[in-house]
Amino acid sequence: MFLESKPMSLCIADLGCSSGPNSLSNIKELVNAIERESRKLFERAPEFRVYLNDLPTNDFNTIFQALPDLYRELKKGRNHGSPSIYIAGYPGTFYGRLFPDKCLHFIYSSNSLHWLSRVPPGIYNEQGDSTNRKSIYISENSPPKVAQAYFEQFKQDFSLFLQSRSDEVVVGGRMVLILLGRNGPNYVDRGTAFLWEILYRSLAILVSKGEVEEEKLDSYEVHFYAPSKEELEDEIRKEGSFKLDRFEMFEIEKDTGNSSTSYGRAVAMTVRSIQESMISHHFGEAILDNLFEEYGRLVDEEMAKEDIRSISFVLVLQKL
């Protein structure tokens, strides 16, 4: 994208930036890539405008406190000083407009777009009770209307995401989107439904121990959807503002990076980091340690019987 347009001021947005170490390491990688190409051309690198987006509840202060370390890192090995880089936080949902017209050259979003804007209203009956009994996501036990409601919410959200970015990205700009997906048309995909099935079973164990009220469990649903390749392609084609340049699929590795940590515990820690605030809000913080201890144990039990892996998609889109 940079080599095609060579803007003097390159504007990048990270949608769903979170507040962990990857929030700023991604920026460093992007800046290094552009500077490397500029040196090959014997040209000066552009200035960088970086917009970090996440929901207003995100801990932006942690990111901002880490900025001096990023600037020091970017100065290392550069005789001409650090690159011109201007970083700002943009709180808000990406299911809608966030930025001014035609200001973005590059958008990066990792592990965010499988989260829906809300729990699909179509899963509730006229009394407001969930029809998705004994499940917190689409499962073998779910009525067909539950899967259809999740699919309709995904289509609505993803279409709005594309429409909003269409107004904000310059012609020729790119988006790199990484999200969990599923293989094939079946809504109940073992790789993704498994994680939610285990969470439901862990909560049910706490119900049996009297640590969680059954009514609380019955009213808990997740606003998540793992689309198929065909569903993503269909929405991109219907919206019409972007061309799908590249589509890749990869399995998520089982290596925990720590021989003393079981795979189940590693998965439990990952799911906890994502779901902790939502679970705490609904059930209270007191259950978290016991819940994810059960979760890790159940994952290890299931993985001993069957090798189950989630898949992720990488999409590269170009603005038409």
CSV table of C-alpha atoms in Angstrom, one decimal:
chain,number,residue,atom,x,y,z
A,1,MET,CA,0.0,0.0,0.0
A,2,PHE,CA,2.8,2.4,0.9
A,3,LEU,CA,4.8,1.7,-2.2
A,4,GLU,CA,1.7,2.4,-4.4
A,5,SER,CA,0.7,5.7,-2.8
A,6,LYS,CA,3.8,7.0,-0.9
A,7,PRO,CA,1.9,9.4,1.4
A,8,MET,CA,3.9,12.0,3.2
A,9,SER,CA,1.8,11.4,6.3
A,10,LEU,CA,0.7,7.8,6.8
A,11,CYS,CA,-2.4,7.2,8.9
A,12,ILE,CA,-2.8,3.8,10.6
A,13,ALA,CA,-5.7,2.6,12.9
A,14,ASP,CA,-5.6,-0.4,15.2
A,15,LEU,CA,-9.2,-1.4,15.9
A,16,GLY,CA,-9.6,-3.4,19.1
A,17,CYS,CA,-6.2,-2.5,20.4
A,18,SER,CA,-6.7,-3.7,23.9
A,19,SER,CA,-4.2,-2.6,26.5
A,20,GLY,CA,-1.6,-5.4,26.6
A,21,PRO,CA,2.0,-5.4,25.3
A,22,ASN,CA,0.8,-6.2,21.7
A,23,SER,CA,-0.9,-2.8,21.5
A,24,LEU,CA,2.4,-1.0,20.9
A,25,SER,CA,4.5,-3.8,19.5
A,26,ASN,CA,2.3,-3.9,16.5
A,27,ILE,CA,3.0,-0.2,15.9
A,28,LYS,CA,6.7,-0.8,16.1
A,29,GLU,CA,6.5,-3.6,13.5
A,30,LEU,CA,4.5,-1.4,11.1
A,31,VAL,CA,6.8,1.6,11.5
A,32,ASN,CA,9.9,-0.6,11.0
A,33,ALA,CA,8.4,-2.1,7.8
A,34,ILE,CA,7.7,1.3,6.2
A,35,GLU,CA,11.1,2.6,7.2
A,36,ARG,CA,12.8,-0.4,5.7
A,37,GLU,CA,11.1,0.1,2.4
A,38,SER,CA,11.9,3.8,2.4
A,39,ARG,CA,15.6,3.1,2.9
A,40,LYS,CA,15.6,0.8,-0.1
A,41,LEU,CA,14.2,3.6,-2.2
A,42,PHE,CA,16.7,6.1,-0.7
A,43,GLU,CA,13.7,8.2,0.4
A,44,ARG,CA,12.7,9.8,3.7
A,45,ALA,CA,10.1,7.8,5.6
A,46,PRO,CA,6.7,9.4,6.1
A,47,GLU,CA,5.4,10.7,9.4
A,48,PHE,CA,3.1,8.3,11.2
A,49,ARG,CA,-0.4,9.1,12.6
A,50,VAL,CA,-1.6,6.1,14.7
A,51,TYR,CA,-5.1,5.9,16.1
A,52,LEU,CA,-5.7,3.3,18.8
A,53,ASN,CA,-9.3,2.2,19.1
A,54,ASP,CA,-11.2,0.1,21.6
A,55,LEU,CA,-14.3,0.4,23.7
A,56,PRO,CA,-14.4,3.2,26.3
A,57,THR,CA,-13.9,0.7,29.1
A,58,ASN,CA,-10.5,-0.2,27.7
A,59,ASP,CA,-7.5,0.7,29.9
A,60,PHE,CA,-6.0,3.4,27.6
A,61,ASN,CA,-4.0,4.8,30.4
A,62,THR,CA,-1.8,1.7,30.5
A,63,ILE,CA,-1.1,2.2,26.8
A,64,PHE,CA,-0.2,5.9,27.2
A,65,GLN,CA,2.1,5.1,30.2
A,66,ALA,CA,4.0,2.7,27.9
A,67,LEU,CA,4.5,5.3,25.1
A,68,PRO,CA,7.9,6.6,26.4
A,69,ASP,CA,9.3,3.0,26.2
A,70,LEU,CA,8.0,2.7,22.6
A,71,TYR,CA,9.7,6.0,21.7
A,72,ARG,CA,13.0,4.9,23.2
A,73,GLU,CA,12.7,1.6,21.3
A,74,LEU,CA,12.1,3.4,18.1
A,75,LYS,CA,15.3,5.6,18.6
A,76,LYS,CA,17.6,2.6,18.9
A,77,GLY,CA,19.9,2.1,16.0
A,78,ARG,CA,18.6,5.2,14.2
A,79,ASN,CA,21.4,7.7,13.5
A,80,HIS,CA,18.8,10.2,12.3
A,81,GLY,CA,16.7,10.1,15.4
A,82,SER,CA,13.3,8.5,16.0
A,83,PRO,CA,10.6,8.6,13.3
A,84,SER,CA,7.9,11.3,13.5
A,85,ILE,CA,5.0,9.4,15.1
A,86,TYR,CA,1.8,10.8,16.6
A,87,ILE,CA,-0.4,8.4,18.6
A,88,ALA,CA,-3.9,9.0,19.9
A,89,GLY,CA,-6.7,7.0,21.5
A,90,TYR,CA,-10.1,6.8,19.9
A,91,PRO,CA,-12.6,5.1,22.3
A,92,GLY,CA,-15.8,3.8,20.8
A,93,THR,CA,-17.3,0.9,19.0
A,94,PHE,CA,-16.1,0.1,15.5
A,95,TYR,CA,-19.6,-0.8,14.5
A,96,GLY,CA,-20.2,2.7,13.3
A,97,ARG,CA,-18.1,5.8,12.3
A,98,LEU,CA,-15.0,6.6,14.3
A,99,PHE,CA,-12.8,8.8,12.1
A,100,PRO,CA,-13.1,11.7,9.6
A,101,ASP,CA,-13.7,11.0,6.0
A,102,LYS,CA,-10.9,9.5,3.9
A,103,CYS,CA,-8.2,9.9,6.5
A,104,LEU,CA,-6.9,6.3,6.9
A,105,HIS,CA,-4.4,4.5,4.8
A,106,PHE,CA,-4.1,1.2,6.8
A,107,ILE,CA,-6.4,-0.6,9.3
A,108,TYR,CA,-5.3,-3.5,11.4
A,109,SER,CA,-7.7,-5.5,13.6
A,110,SER,CA,-6.7,-8.7,15.5
A,111,ASN,CA,-9.1,-10.9,17.4
A,112,SER,CA,-11.9,-8.3,17.6
A,113,LEU,CA,-14.4,-8.8,14.8
A,114,HIS,CA,-15.7,-12.1,16.1
A,115,TRP,CA,-17.3,-10.1,18.9
A,116,LEU,CA,-20.8,-8.9,18.0
A,117,SER,CA,-22.2,-5.5,19.0
A,118,ARG,CA,-24.7,-7.3,21.3
A,119,VAL,CA,-26.3,-10.6,22.1
A,120,PRO,CA,-28.7,-11.2,19.2
A,121,PRO,CA,-32.2,-10.2,20.3
A,122,GLY,CA,-33.7,-13.0,18.2
A,123,ILE,CA,-32.7,-15.6,20.8
A,124,TYR,CA,-35.3,-14.3,23.3
A,125,ASN,CA,-39.0,-15.2,23.4
A,126,GLU,CA,-41.8,-12.7,24.0
A,127,GLN,CA,-41.3,-12.9,27.7
A,128,GLY,CA,-37.7,-11.9,27.3
A,129,ASP,CA,-36.3,-15.3,28.3
A,130,SER,CA,-33.6,-17.0,26.3
A,131,THR,CA,-34.6,-19.9,24.1
A,132,ASN,CA,-31.0,-21.1,24.1
A,133,ARG,CA,-31.4,-23.4,27.2
A,134,LYS,CA,-28.4,-25.3,28.5
A,135,SER,CA,-26.1,-23.3,26.3
A,136,ILE,CA,-24.4,-19.9,26.2
A,137,TYR,CA,-23.6,-20.0,22.5
A,138,ILE,CA,-24.7,-22.0,19.4
A,139,SER,CA,-24.6,-25.7,20.4
A,140,GLU,CA,-26.1,-29.0,19.3
A,141,ASN,CA,-28.9,-28.3,21.8
A,142,SER,CA,-29.8,-24.9,20.4
A,143,PRO,CA,-33.0,-24.4,18.4
A,144,PRO,CA,-32.5,-23.5,14.8
A,145,LYS,CA,-33.7,-19.9,15.4
A,146,VAL,CA,-30.7,-19.3,17.8
A,147,ALA,CA,-28.1,-20.0,15.1
A,148,GLN,CA,-30.1,-17.9,12.6
A,149,ALA,CA,-30.3,-15.0,15.1
A,150,TYR,CA,-26.5,-15.1,15.6
A,151,PHE,CA,-26.0,-15.2,11.9
A,152,GLU,CA,-28.3,-12.2,11.3
A,153,GLN,CA,-26.5,-10.2,14.0
A,154,PHE,CA,-23.2,-11.0,12.4
A,155,LYS,CA,-24.4,-9.8,9.0
A,156,GLN,CA,-25.8,-6.6,10.4
A,157,ASP,CA,-22.6,-5.8,12.3
A,158,PHE,CA,-20.0,-6.8,9.7
A,159,SER,CA,-21.9,-4.8,7.0
A,160,LEU,CA,-22.0,-1.8,9.2
A,161,PHE,CA,-18.3,-2.2,9.9
A,162,LEU,CA,-17.5,-2.3,6.2
A,163,GLN,CA,-19.7,0.7,5.4
A,164,SER,CA,-18.1,2.8,8.2
A,165,ARG,CA,-14.6,2.0,7.1
A,166,SER,CA,-15.5,2.7,3.5
A,167,ASP,CA,-16.1,6.3,4.4
A,168,GLU,CA,-12.8,6.6,6.4
A,169,VAL,CA,-10.3,4.7,4.2
A,170,VAL,CA,-8.7,6.4,1.2
A,171,VAL,CA,-8.9,4.7,-2.2
A,172,GLY,CA,-6.2,2.0,-2.4
A,173,GLY,CA,-6.0,1.8,1.4
A,174,ARG,CA,-5.8,-1.6,3.0
A,175,MET,CA,-7.4,-3.4,5.9
A,176,VAL,CA,-5.8,-6.5,7.6
A,177,LEU,CA,-8.4,-8.3,9.7
A,178,ILE,CA,-7.7,-11.3,11.9
A,179,LEU,CA,-10.6,-13.2,13.5
A,180,LEU,CA,-11.7,-16.6,14.7
A,181,GLY,CA,-13.7,-18.5,12.1
A,182,ARG,CA,-15.2,-21.9,11.4
A,183,ASN,CA,-14.7,-24.5,8.7
A,184,GLY,CA,-17.8,-25.1,6.6
A,185,PRO,CA,-21.5,-24.2,6.8
A,186,ASN,CA,-22.3,-26.0,10.0
A,187,TYR,CA,-23.0,-23.4,12.7
A,188,VAL,CA,-21.8,-25.8,15.4
A,189,ASP,CA,-18.1,-25.9,14.7
A,190,ARG,CA,-16.1,-28.0,17.2
A,191,GLY,CA,-13.1,-25.7,17.1
A,192,THR,CA,-15.0,-22.6,18.4
A,193,ALA,CA,-18.2,-24.0,20.0
A,194,PHE,CA,-16.0,-26.2,22.2
A,195,LEU,CA,-14.6,-23.2,24.1
A,196,TRP,CA,-18.1,-22.0,25.0
A,197,GLU,CA,-19.4,-25.5,25.8
A,198,ILE,CA,-16.6,-25.9,28.3
A,199,LEU,CA,-17.4,-22.5,29.8
A,200,TYR,CA,-21.1,-23.6,30.2
A,201,ARG,CA,-20.1,-26.9,31.8
A,202,SER,CA,-17.7,-25.1,34.2
A,203,LEU,CA,-20.5,-22.7,35.3
A,204,ALA,CA,-22.9,-25.7,35.7
A,205,ILE,CA,-20.4,-27.3,38.1
A,206,LEU,CA,-20.4,-24.2,40.2
A,207,VAL,CA,-24.2,-24.2,40.1
A,208,SER,CA,-24.2,-27.8,41.4
A,209,LYS,CA,-21.8,-26.6,44.3
A,210,GLY,CA,-24.1,-23.8,45.2
A,211,GLU,CA,-21.6,-21.1,44.1
A,212,VAL,CA,-23.7,-19.8,41.2
A,213,GLU,CA,-27.5,-19.4,40.9
A,214,GLU,CA,-29.1,-21.4,38.2
A,215,GLU,CA,-31.1,-18.4,37.1
A,216,LYS,CA,-27.9,-16.5,36.5
A,217,LEU,CA,-26.5,-19.2,34.3
A,218,ASP,CA,-29.8,-19.5,32.3
A,219,SER,CA,-29.7,-15.8,31.5
A,220,TYR,CA,-26.0,-15.7,30.4
A,221,GLU,CA,-25.3,-15.5,26.7
A,222,VAL,CA,-22.1,-14.5,24.8
A,223,HIS,CA,-22.1,-11.9,22.0
A,224,PHE,CA,-19.7,-13.9,19.8
A,225,TYR,CA,-19.9,-15.3,16.3
A,226,ALA,CA,-17.3,-17.3,14.3
A,227,PRO,CA,-18.2,-16.8,10.6
A,228,SER,CA,-17.3,-19.1,7.7
A,229,LYS,CA,-15.1,-18.1,4.8
A,230,GLU,CA,-18.2,-18.0,2.5
A,231,GLU,CA,-20.2,-15.7,4.9
A,232,LEU,CA,-17.3,-13.2,5.1
A,233,GLU,CA,-16.9,-13.2,1.3
A,234,ASP,CA,-20.6,-12.8,0.8
A,235,GLU,CA,-20.8,-9.7,3.0
A,236,ILE,CA,-17.7,-8.1,1.5
A,237,ARG,CA,-19.2,-8.6,-2.0
A,238,LYS,CA,-22.6,-7.3,-1.0
A,239,GLU,CA,-21.2,-4.1,0.6
A,240,GLY,CA,-19.0,-3.5,-2.4
A,241,SER,CA,-16.5,-1.0,-1.2
A,242,PHE,CA,-13.6,-3.4,-0.7
A,243,LYS,CA,-11.8,-6.0,-2.8
A,244,LEU,CA,-10.6,-9.2,-1.0
A,245,ASP,CA,-6.9,-9.3,-1.9
A,246,ARG,CA,-6.0,-12.3,0.2
A,247,PHE,CA,-7.6,-14.8,2.5
A,248,GLU,CA,-5.7,-17.2,4.7
A,249,MET,CA,-6.7,-19.7,7.3
A,250,PHE,CA,-4.5,-21.1,10.1
A,251,GLU,CA,-4.9,-23.4,13.0
A,252,ILE,CA,-4.1,-22.0,16.5
A,253,GLU,CA,-1.0,-23.7,17.9
A,254,LYS,CA,-1.2,-25.8,21.0
A,255,ASP,CA,2.2,-24.8,22.3
A,256,THR,CA,1.8,-22.9,25.6
A,257,GLY,CA,5.5,-21.7,25.6
A,258,ASN,CA,5.8,-23.0,29.2
A,259,SER,CA,6.4,-26.7,30.0
A,260,SER,CA,5.0,-26.3,33.5
A,261,THR,CA,1.7,-25.0,32.2
A,262,SER,CA,-0.9,-27.4,30.9
A,263,TYR,CA,-2.7,-26.6,27.6
A,264,GLY,CA,-6.0,-26.4,29.5
A,265,ARG,CA,-4.6,-23.9,32.0
A,266,ALA,CA,-3.2,-21.8,29.2
A,267,VAL,CA,-6.5,-21.8,27.4
A,268,ALA,CA,-8.3,-21.0,30.7
A,269,MET,CA,-6.0,-18.0,31.2
A,270,THR,CA,-6.6,-16.7,27.7
A,271,VAL,CA,-10.4,-17.1,28.0
A,272,ARG,CA,-10.3,-15.5,31.4
A,273,SER,CA,-8.5,-12.4,30.1
A,274,ILE,CA,-11.2,-12.0,27.5
A,275,GLN,CA,-14.3,-12.9,29.4
A,276,GLU,CA,-13.4,-11.8,33.0
A,277,SER,CA,-15.1,-8.4,32.9
A,278,MET,CA,-18.3,-9.8,31.4
A,279,ILE,CA,-18.4,-12.8,33.8
A,280,SER,CA,-17.7,-10.6,36.8
A,281,HIS,CA,-20.5,-8.2,35.8
A,282,HIS,CA,-23.0,-11.0,35.5
A,283,PHE,CA,-21.9,-13.4,38.2
A,284,GLY,CA,-19.6,-11.4,40.5
A,285,GLU,CA,-15.9,-11.6,40.9
A,286,ALA,CA,-15.9,-14.2,43.7
A,287,ILE,CA,-16.4,-17.1,41.3
A,288,LEU,CA,-13.5,-16.4,38.9
A,289,ASP,CA,-10.7,-18.5,40.4
A,290,ASN,CA,-12.9,-21.6,40.9
A,291,LEU,CA,-14.5,-21.2,37.5
A,292,PHE,CA,-11.3,-21.1,35.5
A,293,GLU,CA,-9.7,-23.8,37.6
A,294,GLU,CA,-12.6,-26.0,36.5
A,295,TYR,CA,-12.3,-24.7,32.9
A,296,GLY,CA,-8.7,-25.6,32.6
A,297,ARG,CA,-9.3,-29.1,34.0
A,298,LEU,CA,-12.2,-29.8,31.6
A,299,VAL,CA,-10.1,-28.6,28.6
A,300,ASP,CA,-7.3,-31.0,29.5
A,301,GLU,CA,-9.8,-33.8,29.9
A,302,GLU,CA,-11.3,-33.2,26.5
A,303,MET,CA,-8.0,-32.7,24.7
A,304,ALA,CA,-6.8,-36.1,26.1
A,305,LYS,CA,-9.7,-37.7,24.1
A,306,GLU,CA,-9.7,-35.5,21.0
A,307,ASP,CA,-7.3,-33.0,19.4
A,308,ILE,CA,-9.5,-29.9,19.0
A,309,ARG,CA,-8.1,-26.7,17.4
A,310,SER,CA,-9.7,-23.4,16.7
A,311,ILE,CA,-9.0,-21.7,13.4
A,312,SER,CA,-8.4,-18.1,12.5
A,313,PHE,CA,-8.8,-16.2,9.3
A,314,VAL,CA,-6.6,-13.4,7.9
A,315,LEU,CA,-8.3,-11.1,5.4
A,316,VAL,CA,-6.5,-8.4,3.4
A,317,LEU,CA,-8.9,-6.0,1.8
A,318,GLN,CA,-8.3,-3.1,-0.6
A,319,LYS,CA,-10.5,0.0,-0.7
A,320,LEU,CA,-11.9,0.4,-4.2
